[in-house]
Amino acid sequence: MAADSEPESEVFEITDFTTASEWERFISKVEEVLNDWKLIGNSLGRPLEKGVFTSGTWEEKSDEISFADFKFSVTHHYLVQETTDKEGKDEILEDAIPQSMQDLLCMNNDFPPRAHCLVRWYGLREFVVIAPAAHSDAVLSESKCNLLLSSVSIALGNTGCQVPLFVQIHHKWRRMYVGECQGPGVRTDFEMVHLRKVPNQYTHLSGLLDIFKSKIGCPLTPLPPVSIAIRFTYVLQDWQQYFWPQQPPDIDALVGGEVGGLEFGKLPFGACEDPISELHLATTWPHLTEGIIVDNDVYSDLDPIQAPHWSVRVRKADNPQCLLGDFVTEFFKICRRKESTDEILGRSTFEEEGREIADITHALSKLTEPTPVPIHKLSVSNMVHTAKKKIRKHRGIEESPLNNDVLNTILLFLFPDAASEKPLDGTTSVDNSNPPSESEDYNLYNQFKSAPSDSLTYKLALCLCMINFYHGGLKGVAHLWQEFVLEMRFRWENNFLIPGLTSGPPDLRCCLLHQKLQMLNCCIERKKARDEGKNVTNTYPGDAGKAADQLGPDHRKDTDKEKGEVGKSWDSWSDSDEEFFECLSDTEELKGNGQESGKKGGPKEMANLKPEGRLHQHGKLTLLHNGEPLYIPVTQEPAPMTEDLLEEQSEVLAKLGTSAEGAHLRARMQSACLLSDMESFKAANPGCILEDFVRWYSPRDYIEEEVIDEKGDVILKGELSARMKIPSNMWVEAWETAKPIPARRQRRLFDDTREAEKVLHYLAFQKPADLARHLLPCVIHAAVLKVKEEETLENISSVKKIIKQIISHSSKVLHFPNPEDKKLEEIIHQITNVEAIIARARSLKAKFGTEKCEQEEEKEDLERFVSCLLEQPEVLVTGAGRGHAGRIIHKLFVNAQRLTESSDEAAAMAPPEEELKRAGCPEERRHNSVSDFPAPAGRELILRTTVPRPAPYSKALPQRMYSVLTKEDFRLAGAFSSDTSFF
């Protein structure tokens, strides 16, 4: 019994063969994708227009499916077209062959210059590709290929899809596809052959026709005519040197001290090598039949000169070396360096004996002693200039990064006023080569946050850029910057204004370094005006205010006005003998204030004070209490601020918090200028009250109304606004605190000495990387201006659009502090690309001799042809080999052939006029065709016919075979249709 029970136990292990296999699941997934994309049924589109494969829009959709654990990607490629109205045509089109079969015979889009390989081989407007999802995966075995092809065939039959379905087999680099297309009673098989070595019998038309005829196996005699389209591609690689106009910069001239201001003020431009590496000439015979042309291993009628269609494309050099791009890129690399100026130039140059260090310490300690020490006796400037001497002593001429000739040339370019014995008083240097200040190009610095193109900062950026590229790299940059900082200190100490900077407060639209230099210039202006005013005071004892008071009332007004206008520029504000007015001792200040406060007991007592610091009378306004005319006082200008100081101030104010005490302190800090103006107003208008000040300073806060007095007359009655009446108002507090002190005797709102030292300290401690960050917007600004200047000479529409994009992109990136390196690299890359495009345009113009054309019409045609070569993937040559452009291309090939075949360079460089004269003689041209053109780099043929397959009574269907033959590649791509109903 035990033995009998064992077989019974195995009965339950039954395999269920009704379960779907992996293969069936795969087919089901393919069908599901086709249904989701609605590729079911026949959808006839419009006939394809000429060139639509290149000019039209191609789109694709992708999905992923798997066969067991092997993943495939399914991609639908299709040309976007307007859908046609098919209502009422369903019955007529029911037996029509699929659209893709009709496309096999279409001749409007043979050899498209830019399209998917299957589009070029088969002329399809829509198809689906199934390929291994991973790039490294491949379907190699024949059984797997057949399994996939069977899956495709079943899926197409089940769904009724009429879109061709391809499967990619073998390695992806081989671009091997097999596929199928099914329609009502018809089927097209897409087959392919790919070989490395070409069989000799298939290198010409006759051998390929034999393959095509044997493959279709048409039983009819005679065979229907075969339509032939042929394209031969010739490659021109050997350009003569004289065809490339760009000359590299003369570095010897730059180093030899022959560099002038123009060279240092302008960036270089152009490619150092020919940006056009190859010219591809495609000669096409689009409509031939078998009996018209002969092409076999012995003889060929395919003469490129006689080809009816010529088209040209150019191959661009990969990343050609461009001067402007290299300049900007090398300068940008400095931003990533970490070294300081001292580390680059060597600390040893500053190290001296301890005696000198002790002297400096002793000199600084004198500041704490009671004896006043004039500032010029301190060794601040001497220390720097001594360091400069030490640098030159320790670092010989050979060791110096910049030789004296180059350095002097740069410094004269930056500071043109140094050429004369006395520096110029003007603050701007005018350069006629710069765009007008109203132009869009000039105001580009607003968008880039750089600096005006005629400013010192802008010129400094260009000089550092050139120094970095030609004269010593990073060390040269550090050396020039050190000299620049020394020059800044020299100008500050000797009251020489900095040229190339607009007067006035720092322009916050510019880069921070430019603002710092403007701030230093403001300090020099104030110091210079103060020193000149002190000299006037020493010459004429007594201050100008007292002198004015001694004059009559008529003369006083003019004198005060004149004095006040000068006072606006900080002239004669100090009546102290001290060099630094801000170092005025507290006892003197208390003494002065005590005298004023002693006289101050109210409006009546204040009215007895002598007016001081008047600028001019204010129209018809009079003081409310005593009816005296109201005078506008000479006031202090508000302190100029750079953006980092404004940010620092806002942070301090924000840290005070929102408490009442913090708010009060914040208001006090912000009212320093208001207090100064109130004191000036009180000094100019003795006996004035707050209402008088508000009427001048803030007229909207003084409200006047018409009222009727006791006598019935209409009079104006005024009062302060509501906000001025708020308890503990800051204006009221400031007014009560203010003393009648004229602006020239007030403590300065703007401490120019301290601010100048802060700026000089900031400049001295800038690392080359920080400096490059500050100046990079100026360099990009200069590069964009250079590109725009060069583009106007070439007038390339596509470049204009790219330049606008660069400006828009740069303005967004550079307007924010510390932009990302990646975004900066993108901007530089865009500029380099534009430079390469312009260089290509010039290269092509030189090769085609557009400037040598005597006839205006021919010149315009050539320029249009060159412009199309830059913007289009392939350009048709008007007139083929007989047109003007065609003759030039022929000449280029002849020159190249002569250069390769002949060792005589003189003969190679001579113009081949004889060959051009023989252009009208076919026999001589055919005789010399071998020497005129090299062997074709590529031969493409398309064979088409319509024959019944597989039986004579089958439906006549399209047959097509594409062949391409190159030096190391041979491919046949066939689409053979057959009738599945009548076979």
PDB file of N, CA, C and O in Angstrom, residues 599-611 614 623 625-626 628 682 685-688:
ATOM      1  N   LYS A 599      24.600 133.367  25.745  1.00  0.00           N
ATOM      2  CA  LYS A 599      23.817 134.375  25.062  1.00  0.00           C
ATOM      3  C   LYS A 599      22.390 133.911  24.801  1.00  0.00           C
ATOM      4  O   LYS A 599      21.530 134.680  24.412  1.00  0.00           O
ATOM      5  N   LYS A 600      22.181 132.615  24.970  1.00  0.00           N
ATOM      6  CA  LYS A 600      20.886 132.044  24.599  1.00  0.00           C
ATOM      7  C   LYS A 600      19.992 131.997  25.818  1.00  0.00           C
ATOM      8  O   LYS A 600      20.187 131.211  26.716  1.00  0.00           O
ATOM      9  N   GLY A 601      18.979 132.799  25.842  1.00  0.00           N
ATOM     10  CA  GLY A 601      18.025 132.745  26.928  1.00  0.00           C
ATOM     11  C   GLY A 601      16.617 132.731  26.416  1.00  0.00           C
ATOM     12  O   GLY A 601      15.679 132.614  27.176  1.00  0.00           O
ATOM     13  N   GLY A 602      16.427 132.839  25.140  1.00  0.00           N
ATOM     14  CA  GLY A 602      15.109 132.860  24.530  1.00  0.00           C
ATOM     15  C   GLY A 602      15.193 133.599  23.218  1.00  0.00           C
ATOM     16  O   GLY A 602      16.262 134.073  22.819  1.00  0.00           O
ATOM     17  N   PRO A 603      14.077 133.734  22.523  1.00  0.00           N
ATOM     18  CA  PRO A 603      14.087 134.395  21.213  1.00  0.00           C
ATOM     19  C   PRO A 603      14.604 135.806  21.280  1.00  0.00           C
ATOM     20  O   PRO A 603      15.324 136.267  20.401  1.00  0.00           O
ATOM     21  N   LYS A 604      14.246 136.535  22.339  1.00  0.00           N
ATOM     22  CA  LYS A 604      14.688 137.924  22.431  1.00  0.00           C
ATOM     23  C   LYS A 604      16.198 137.993  22.589  1.00  0.00           C
ATOM     24  O   LYS A 604      16.881 138.817  21.988  1.00  0.00           O
ATOM     25  N   GLU A 605      16.755 137.127  23.484  1.00  0.00           N
ATOM     26  CA  GLU A 605      18.204 137.137  23.658  1.00  0.00           C
ATOM     27  C   GLU A 605      18.909 136.660  22.389  1.00  0.00           C
ATOM     28  O   GLU A 605      19.945 137.193  22.010  1.00  0.00           O
ATOM     29  N   MET A 606      18.306 135.616  21.739  1.00  0.00           N
ATOM     30  CA  MET A 606      18.925 135.099  20.521  1.00  0.00           C
ATOM     31  C   MET A 606      18.918 136.134  19.411  1.00  0.00           C
ATOM     32  O   MET A 606      19.793 136.174  18.557  1.00  0.00           O
ATOM     33  N   ALA A 607      17.897 136.998  19.428  1.00  0.00           N
ATOM     34  CA  ALA A 607      17.819 138.022  18.382  1.00  0.00           C
ATOM     35  C   ALA A 607      18.999 138.972  18.455  1.00  0.00           C
ATOM     36  O   ALA A 607      19.332 139.654  17.486  1.00  0.00           O
ATOM     37  N   ASN A 608      19.654 139.071  19.643  1.00  0.00           N
ATOM     38  CA  ASN A 608      20.796 139.964  19.784  1.00  0.00           C
ATOM     39  C   ASN A 608      22.067 139.384  19.189  1.00  0.00           C
ATOM     40  O   ASN A 608      23.073 140.089  19.066  1.00  0.00           O
ATOM     41  N   LEU A 609      22.060 138.045  18.897  1.00  0.00           N
ATOM     42  CA  LEU A 609      23.251 137.419  18.319  1.00  0.00           C
ATOM     43  C   LEU A 609      23.460 137.906  16.895  1.00  0.00           C
ATOM     44  O   LEU A 609      22.512 138.251  16.184  1.00  0.00           O
ATOM     45  N   LYS A 610      24.740 137.923  16.496  1.00  0.00           N
ATOM     46  CA  LYS A 610      25.037 138.304  15.122  1.00  0.00           C
ATOM     47  C   LYS A 610      24.790 137.093  14.200  1.00  0.00           C
ATOM     48  O   LYS A 610      25.202 135.983  14.513  1.00  0.00           O
ATOM     49  N   PRO A 611      24.116 137.289  13.058  1.00  0.00           N
ATOM     50  CA  PRO A 611      23.876 136.159  12.137  1.00  0.00           C
ATOM     51  C   PRO A 611      25.182 135.669  11.520  1.00  0.00           C
ATOM     52  O   PRO A 611      26.055 136.464  11.186  1.00  0.00           O
ATOM     53  N   ARG A 614      25.126 132.576   6.592  1.00  0.00           N
ATOM     54  CA  ARG A 614      23.989 132.742   5.685  1.00  0.00           C
ATOM     55  C   ARG A 614      24.407 132.436   4.241  1.00  0.00           C
ATOM     56  O   ARG A 614      25.491 132.822   3.810  1.00  0.00           O
ATOM     57  N   LEU A 623      10.694 135.871   9.437  1.00  0.00           N
ATOM     58  CA  LEU A 623      10.583 135.181  10.716  1.00  0.00           C
ATOM     59  C   LEU A 623       9.265 135.565  11.388  1.00  0.00           C
ATOM     60  O   LEU A 623       8.814 136.719  11.315  1.00  0.00           O
ATOM     61  N   HIS A 625       8.436 135.844  14.581  1.00  0.00           N
ATOM     62  CA  HIS A 625       8.458 136.676  15.793  1.00  0.00           C
ATOM     63  C   HIS A 625       8.856 138.113  15.507  1.00  0.00           C
ATOM     64  O   HIS A 625       8.185 139.058  15.946  1.00  0.00           O
ATOM     65  N   ASN A 626       9.941 138.314  14.797  1.00  0.00           N
ATOM     66  CA  ASN A 626      10.443 139.674  14.631  1.00  0.00           C
ATOM     67  C   ASN A 626      10.277 140.224  13.220  1.00  0.00           C
ATOM     68  O   ASN A 626      10.647 141.366  12.956  1.00  0.00           O
ATOM     69  N   GLU A 628      11.945 139.642  10.588  1.00  0.00           N
ATOM     70  CA  GLU A 628      13.173 139.742   9.803  1.00  0.00           C
ATOM     71  C   GLU A 628      13.111 138.760   8.625  1.00  0.00           C
ATOM     72  O   GLU A 628      12.468 137.717   8.703  1.00  0.00           O
ATOM     73  N   LYS A 682      19.659 128.257  13.122  1.00  0.00           N
ATOM     74  CA  LYS A 682      19.621 129.192  14.265  1.00  0.00           C
ATOM     75  C   LYS A 682      20.723 130.231  14.158  1.00  0.00           C
ATOM     76  O   LYS A 682      20.529 131.417  14.488  1.00  0.00           O
ATOM     77  N   ASN A 685      19.690 132.733  11.453  1.00  0.00           N
ATOM     78  CA  ASN A 685      18.454 133.474  11.703  1.00  0.00           C
ATOM     79  C   ASN A 685      18.261 133.677  13.206  1.00  0.00           C
ATOM     80  O   ASN A 685      17.496 132.944  13.845  1.00  0.00           O
ATOM     81  N   PRO A 686      18.971 134.627  13.811  1.00  0.00           N
ATOM     82  CA  PRO A 686      18.768 134.868  15.248  1.00  0.00           C
ATOM     83  C   PRO A 686      17.315 135.249  15.521  1.00  0.00           C
ATOM     84  O   PRO A 686      16.687 135.991  14.772  1.00  0.00           O
ATOM     85  N   GLY A 687      16.782 134.725  16.622  1.00  0.00           N
ATOM     86  CA  GLY A 687      15.406 135.020  16.994  1.00  0.00           C
ATOM     87  C   GLY A 687      14.380 134.120  16.331  1.00  0.00           C
ATOM     88  O   GLY A 687      13.173 134.360  16.439  1.00  0.00           O
ATOM     89  N   CYS A 688      14.846 133.044  15.643  1.00  0.00           N
ATOM     90  CA  CYS A 688      13.897 132.151  14.953  1.00  0.00           C
ATOM     91  C   CYS A 688      13.303 131.144  15.929  1.00  0.00           C
ATOM     92  O   CYS A 688      13.804 130.938  17.046  1.00  0.00           O
TER      93      CYS A 688
END
